[in-house]
mmCIF file of C-alpha atoms in Angstrom:
data_model
loop_
_atom_site.group_PDB
_atom_site.id
_atom_site.type_symbol
_atom_site.label_atom_id
_atom_site.label_comp_id
_atom_site.label_asym_id
_atom_site.label_seq_id
_atom_site.Cartn_x
_atom_site.Cartn_y
_atom_site.Cartn_z
ATOM 1 C CA ASP A 78 11.533 169.240 60.349
ATOM 2 C CA GLY A 79 14.492 169.413 62.692
ATOM 3 C CA GLY A 80 13.841 170.043 66.327
ATOM 4 C CA ILE A 81 13.743 168.883 69.903
ATOM 5 C CA THR A 82 10.944 166.750 71.283
ATOM 6 C CA GLN A 83 10.109 166.103 74.902
ATOM 7 C CA SER A 84 7.633 163.597 76.204
ATOM 8 C CA PRO A 85 5.296 163.441 77.884
ATOM 9 C CA LYS A 86 3.957 167.008 78.002
ATOM 10 C CA TYR A 87 2.337 166.405 81.398
ATOM 11 C CA LEU A 88 3.432 163.811 83.939
ATOM 12 C CA PHE A 89 1.996 162.898 87.306
ATOM 13 C CA ARG A 90 3.915 160.895 89.848
ATOM 14 C CA LYS A 91 3.317 159.596 93.320
ATOM 15 C CA GLU A 92 5.802 160.407 96.025
ATOM 16 C CA GLY A 93 8.558 157.810 96.250
ATOM 17 C CA GLN A 94 8.468 156.880 92.570
ATOM 18 C CA ASN A 95 11.229 157.442 90.052
ATOM 19 C CA VAL A 96 10.203 158.877 86.689
ATOM 20 C CA THR A 97 12.082 159.345 83.407
ATOM 21 C CA LEU A 98 11.588 162.322 81.088
ATOM 22 C CA SER A 99 12.429 161.874 77.437
ATOM 23 C CA CYS A 100 14.377 164.312 75.247
ATOM 24 C CA GLU A 101 15.217 163.628 71.609
ATOM 25 C CA GLN A 102 16.798 165.913 69.000
ATOM 26 C CA ASN A 103 17.362 165.470 65.270
ATOM 27 C CA LEU A 104 19.473 168.601 64.831
ATOM 28 C CA ASN A 105 22.745 166.634 64.907
ATOM 29 C CA HIS A 106 23.810 168.715 67.913
ATOM 30 C CA ASP A 107 26.642 167.475 70.104
ATOM 31 C CA ALA A 108 25.601 169.210 73.341
ATOM 32 C CA MET A 109 22.394 168.689 75.318
ATOM 33 C CA TYR A 110 21.101 170.226 78.542
ATOM 34 C CA TRP A 111 18.411 169.785 81.171
ATOM 35 C CA TYR A 112 16.936 172.745 83.046
ATOM 36 C CA ARG A 113 14.322 173.138 85.716
ATOM 37 C CA GLN A 114 11.983 176.140 85.829
ATOM 38 C CA ASP A 115 9.859 177.057 88.849
ATOM 39 C CA PRO A 116 7.123 179.734 88.777
ATOM 40 C CA GLY A 117 8.554 183.230 88.530
ATOM 41 C CA GLN A 118 12.116 181.958 88.381
ATOM 42 C CA GLY A 119 14.754 181.643 85.743
ATOM 43 C CA LEU A 120 16.081 178.381 84.378
ATOM 44 C CA ARG A 121 18.427 176.358 86.567
ATOM 45 C CA LEU A 122 20.829 173.844 85.047
ATOM 46 C CA ILE A 123 20.467 170.231 86.215
ATOM 47 C CA TYR A 124 22.856 168.285 83.969
ATOM 48 C CA TYR A 125 24.565 168.808 80.640
ATOM 49 C CA SER A 126 26.403 166.681 78.115
ATOM 50 C CA GLN A 127 28.840 167.977 75.532
ATOM 51 C CA ILE A 128 29.429 164.609 73.860
ATOM 52 C CA VAL A 129 28.061 161.091 73.807
ATOM 53 C CA ASN A 130 28.900 158.980 76.877
ATOM 54 C CA ASP A 131 29.913 162.035 78.905
ATOM 55 C CA PHE A 132 27.920 164.399 81.116
ATOM 56 C CA GLN A 133 28.476 166.885 83.941
ATOM 57 C CA LYS A 134 26.461 168.043 86.918
ATOM 58 C CA GLY A 135 24.880 171.450 86.804
ATOM 59 C CA ASP A 136 23.847 173.632 89.709
ATOM 60 C CA ILE A 137 21.030 171.445 91.044
ATOM 61 C CA ALA A 138 21.921 167.837 90.168
ATOM 62 C CA GLU A 139 20.979 166.266 93.515
ATOM 63 C CA GLY A 140 18.082 163.828 93.122
ATOM 64 C CA TYR A 141 18.458 163.594 89.342
ATOM 65 C CA SER A 142 20.337 161.264 86.988
ATOM 66 C CA VAL A 143 20.988 161.235 83.237
ATOM 67 C CA SER A 144 22.526 159.095 80.521
ATOM 68 C CA ARG A 145 23.873 159.938 77.066
ATOM 69 C CA GLU A 146 24.218 156.679 75.167
ATOM 70 C CA LYS A 147 23.159 158.146 71.828
ATOM 71 C CA LYS A 148 23.847 161.551 70.289
ATOM 72 C CA GLU A 149 20.164 162.291 69.755
ATOM 73 C CA SER A 150 18.871 161.257 73.180
ATOM 74 C CA PHE A 151 19.396 162.630 76.705
ATOM 75 C CA PRO A 152 16.830 161.194 79.167
ATOM 76 C CA LEU A 153 16.461 162.631 82.673
ATOM 77 C CA THR A 154 15.412 160.512 85.644
ATOM 78 C CA VAL A 155 13.846 162.262 88.600
ATOM 79 C CA THR A 156 14.486 160.001 91.570
ATOM 80 C CA SER A 157 12.660 159.708 94.855
ATOM 81 C CA ALA A 158 15.615 161.498 96.450
ATOM 82 C CA GLN A 159 14.573 164.781 94.807
ATOM 83 C CA LYS A 160 12.730 166.542 97.603
ATOM 84 C CA ASN A 161 10.672 168.993 95.570
ATOM 85 C CA PRO A 162 10.320 167.594 92.052
ATOM 86 C CA THR A 163 7.168 169.415 90.936
ATOM 87 C CA ALA A 164 8.362 171.803 88.216
ATOM 88 C CA PHE A 165 8.571 172.523 84.491
ATOM 89 C CA TYR A 166 11.491 170.638 82.911
ATOM 90 C CA LEU A 167 13.161 171.898 79.755
ATOM 91 C CA CYS A 168 15.618 170.138 77.495
ATOM 92 C CA ALA A 169 17.898 172.057 75.142
ATOM 93 C CA SER A 170 20.634 171.360 72.633
ATOM 94 C CA SER A 171 23.409 173.309 70.911
ATOM 95 C CA ILE A 172 25.756 172.569 68.028
ATOM 96 C CA SER A 173 28.577 172.128 70.491
ATOM 97 C CA GLY A 174 29.577 173.240 73.949
ATOM 98 C CA TYR A 175 31.616 176.009 72.292
ATOM 99 C CA TYR A 176 28.880 177.493 70.064
ATOM 100 C CA ASN A 177 26.302 177.765 72.760
ATOM 101 C CA GLU A 178 23.152 179.024 71.084
ATOM 102 C CA GLN A 179 20.786 176.642 72.819
ATOM 103 C CA PHE A 180 17.484 175.596 71.320
ATOM 104 C CA PHE A 181 14.763 174.343 73.587
ATOM 105 C CA GLY A 182 12.113 171.662 73.494
ATOM 106 C CA PRO A 183 8.476 172.272 74.486
ATOM 107 C CA GLY A 184 8.980 171.118 78.095
ATOM 108 C CA THR A 185 7.474 168.547 80.444
ATOM 109 C CA ARG A 186 5.404 169.614 83.421
ATOM 110 C CA LEU A 187 5.921 167.174 86.284
ATOM 111 C CA THR A 188 3.516 167.115 89.204
ATOM 112 C CA VAL A 189 4.110 164.971 92.269
ATOM 113 C CA LEU A 190 0.900 163.958 93.996
ATOM 114 C CA GLU B 96 29.772 183.802 91.068
ATOM 115 C CA ASP B 97 28.131 184.784 87.782
ATOM 116 C CA GLN B 98 24.953 186.807 88.223
ATOM 117 C CA VAL B 99 22.280 188.027 85.834
ATOM 118 C CA THR B 100 19.612 190.508 86.903
ATOM 119 C CA GLN B 101 16.682 191.510 84.723
ATOM 120 C CA SER B 102 14.490 194.543 85.226
ATOM 121 C CA PRO B 103 11.715 195.302 85.509
ATOM 122 C CA GLU B 104 10.136 192.034 86.677
ATOM 123 C CA ALA B 105 6.943 192.950 84.860
ATOM 124 C CA LEU B 106 6.066 195.623 82.322
ATOM 125 C CA ARG B 107 2.708 196.666 80.936
ATOM 126 C CA LEU B 108 2.595 198.704 77.738
ATOM 127 C CA GLN B 109 -0.089 200.030 75.476
ATOM 128 C CA GLU B 110 0.090 198.927 71.870
ATOM 129 C CA GLY B 111 2.550 201.203 70.096
ATOM 130 C CA GLU B 112 4.258 202.369 73.299
ATOM 131 C CA SER B 113 7.987 201.694 72.882
ATOM 132 C CA SER B 114 10.146 200.695 75.839
ATOM 133 C CA SER B 115 13.270 198.783 76.897
ATOM 134 C CA LEU B 116 14.043 195.768 79.048
ATOM 135 C CA ASN B 117 17.309 195.609 80.956
ATOM 136 C CA CYS B 118 19.699 192.741 81.650
ATOM 137 C CA SER B 119 22.681 193.534 83.861
ATOM 138 C CA TYR B 120 25.376 190.963 84.489
ATOM 139 C CA THR B 121 28.393 190.273 86.650
ATOM 140 C CA VAL B 122 30.602 187.603 85.148
ATOM 141 C CA SER B 123 34.257 186.695 85.179
ATOM 142 C CA GLY B 124 34.557 186.510 81.415
ATOM 143 C CA LEU B 125 31.658 187.007 79.048
ATOM 144 C CA ARG B 126 31.629 184.717 76.021
ATOM 145 C CA GLY B 127 28.156 185.625 74.872
ATOM 146 C CA LEU B 128 24.816 187.092 75.929
ATOM 147 C CA PHE B 129 21.561 185.526 74.771
ATOM 148 C CA TRP B 130 17.977 186.741 74.620
ATOM 149 C CA TYR B 131 15.024 184.358 74.545
ATOM 150 C CA ARG B 132 11.263 184.773 74.389
ATOM 151 C CA GLN B 133 9.067 182.378 76.367
ATOM 152 C CA ASP B 134 5.303 182.023 76.017
ATOM 153 C CA PRO B 135 3.324 180.499 78.909
ATOM 154 C CA GLY B 136 3.719 176.733 79.140
ATOM 155 C CA LYS B 137 6.243 176.567 76.292
ATOM 156 C CA GLY B 138 9.978 176.292 75.872
ATOM 157 C CA PRO B 139 12.065 179.447 75.328
ATOM 158 C CA GLU B 140 12.505 180.608 71.747
ATOM 159 C CA PHE B 141 15.948 181.881 70.758
ATOM 160 C CA LEU B 142 16.068 185.547 69.684
ATOM 161 C CA PHE B 143 19.615 186.952 69.689
ATOM 162 C CA THR B 144 23.236 186.341 70.603
ATOM 163 C CA LEU B 145 25.571 189.263 71.349
ATOM 164 C CA TYR B 146 29.300 188.730 71.758
ATOM 165 C CA SER B 147 30.994 192.092 72.286
ATOM 166 C CA ALA B 148 30.269 195.550 73.665
ATOM 167 C CA GLY B 149 28.777 197.827 71.056
ATOM 168 C CA GLU B 150 27.150 194.998 69.122
ATOM 169 C CA GLU B 151 23.509 195.395 68.077
ATOM 170 C CA LYS B 152 21.037 192.968 66.485
ATOM 171 C CA GLU B 153 17.503 193.501 65.222
ATOM 172 C CA LYS B 154 14.518 191.333 64.456
ATOM 173 C CA GLU B 155 11.210 192.895 63.507
ATOM 174 C CA ARG B 156 10.231 195.200 66.411
ATOM 175 C CA LEU B 157 13.055 193.994 68.672
ATOM 176 C CA LYS B 158 16.573 195.381 68.942
ATOM 177 C CA ALA B 159 19.208 194.050 71.341
ATOM 178 C CA THR B 160 22.281 196.014 72.400
ATOM 179 C CA LEU B 161 25.262 195.164 74.595
ATOM 180 C CA THR B 162 27.614 197.149 76.811
ATOM 181 C CA LYS B 163 30.318 195.887 79.149
ATOM 182 C CA LYS B 164 27.870 195.614 82.049
ATOM 183 C CA GLU B 165 24.400 195.265 80.594
ATOM 184 C CA SER B 166 22.189 194.537 77.639
ATOM 185 C CA PHE B 167 18.971 196.183 76.546
ATOM 186 C CA LEU B 168 16.123 194.723 74.570
ATOM 187 C CA HIS B 169 14.340 197.618 72.880
ATOM 188 C CA ILE B 170 10.778 197.037 71.727
ATOM 189 C CA THR B 171 9.541 199.527 69.156
ATOM 190 C CA ALA B 172 5.793 200.034 68.661
ATOM 191 C CA PRO B 173 4.889 196.734 70.345
ATOM 192 C CA LYS B 174 1.819 194.704 69.442
ATOM 193 C CA PRO B 175 -0.235 192.417 71.702
ATOM 194 C CA GLU B 176 1.472 189.378 70.159
ATOM 195 C CA ASP B 177 4.761 190.594 71.653
ATOM 196 C CA SER B 178 3.387 189.740 75.092
ATOM 197 C CA ALA B 179 5.638 187.083 76.637
ATOM 198 C CA THR B 180 8.396 186.601 79.179
ATOM 199 C CA TYR B 181 11.797 187.685 77.893
ATOM 200 C CA LEU B 182 14.793 185.853 79.307
ATOM 201 C CA CYS B 183 18.414 186.925 79.270
ATOM 202 C CA ALA B 184 21.333 184.509 79.725
ATOM 203 C CA VAL B 185 25.097 184.838 79.788
ATOM 204 C CA GLU B 186 27.709 182.313 78.815
ATOM 205 C CA THR B 187 30.992 182.219 80.627
ATOM 206 C CA SER B 188 33.701 179.601 80.733
ATOM 207 C CA GLY B 189 32.550 176.011 80.944
ATOM 208 C CA SER B 190 30.002 176.281 78.158
ATOM 209 C CA ARG B 191 27.165 176.928 80.575
ATOM 210 C CA LEU B 192 24.414 179.533 80.492
ATOM 211 C CA THR B 193 23.307 181.477 83.554
ATOM 212 C CA PHE B 194 19.760 182.805 83.188
ATOM 213 C CA GLY B 195 18.063 185.818 84.688
ATOM 214 C CA GLU B 196 14.568 185.539 86.122
ATOM 215 C CA GLY B 197 12.951 187.215 83.146
ATOM 216 C CA THR B 198 10.750 190.211 82.412
ATOM 217 C CA GLN B 199 7.072 189.501 81.880
ATOM 218 C CA LEU B 200 5.829 191.844 79.165
ATOM 219 C CA THR B 201 2.141 192.539 78.581
ATOM 220 C CA VAL B 202 1.059 194.672 75.636
ATOM 221 C CA ASN B 203 -2.534 195.843 75.808
ATOM 222 C CA PRO B 204 -4.484 196.599 72.607
#
């Protein structure tokens, strides 16, 4: 089955530690996205990539980093510079940046202790 | 700045009681409007894309419509399994989506 996988589902981190969230898709989509969702709020764009080896900052990129070395993978690193990292993180992909029907993974809930 | 506002924030219906959710938007150039359904603790599930004013799309008990300033998601004779948060998003230039905060729908049996 084609789809988007995110791992882990739950992640706990101590303050001051970097952590990497995984996102993999087998839909052969060119574009991939990372969003953050806080309780009662809409999704906010962190980073997006329309093609391998290229990515752009979204609205809230500070304290986060990404890489796009392979078409199917778009990992997100939450660094210690992110002041309030506890949130629900969602990865999405679309056929291309032009046809923007985005399909989402199941999410990773990150809690900083 | 692109803005998307959804109303109401929360809606409680009795099973079978039809209603509508609203998504109003202010954008410089709309390329598409998207509706998603999100269950608690899960990723959003794609429902519809609308591209131009006057367009309508249907799926089971859901019907989405679009005008130049807003979109409606009509729910006809809802069932408890329709309970979820419904998210609206708009695409403008730059291939990015701007999301509203969602409407939390509860359908009581």
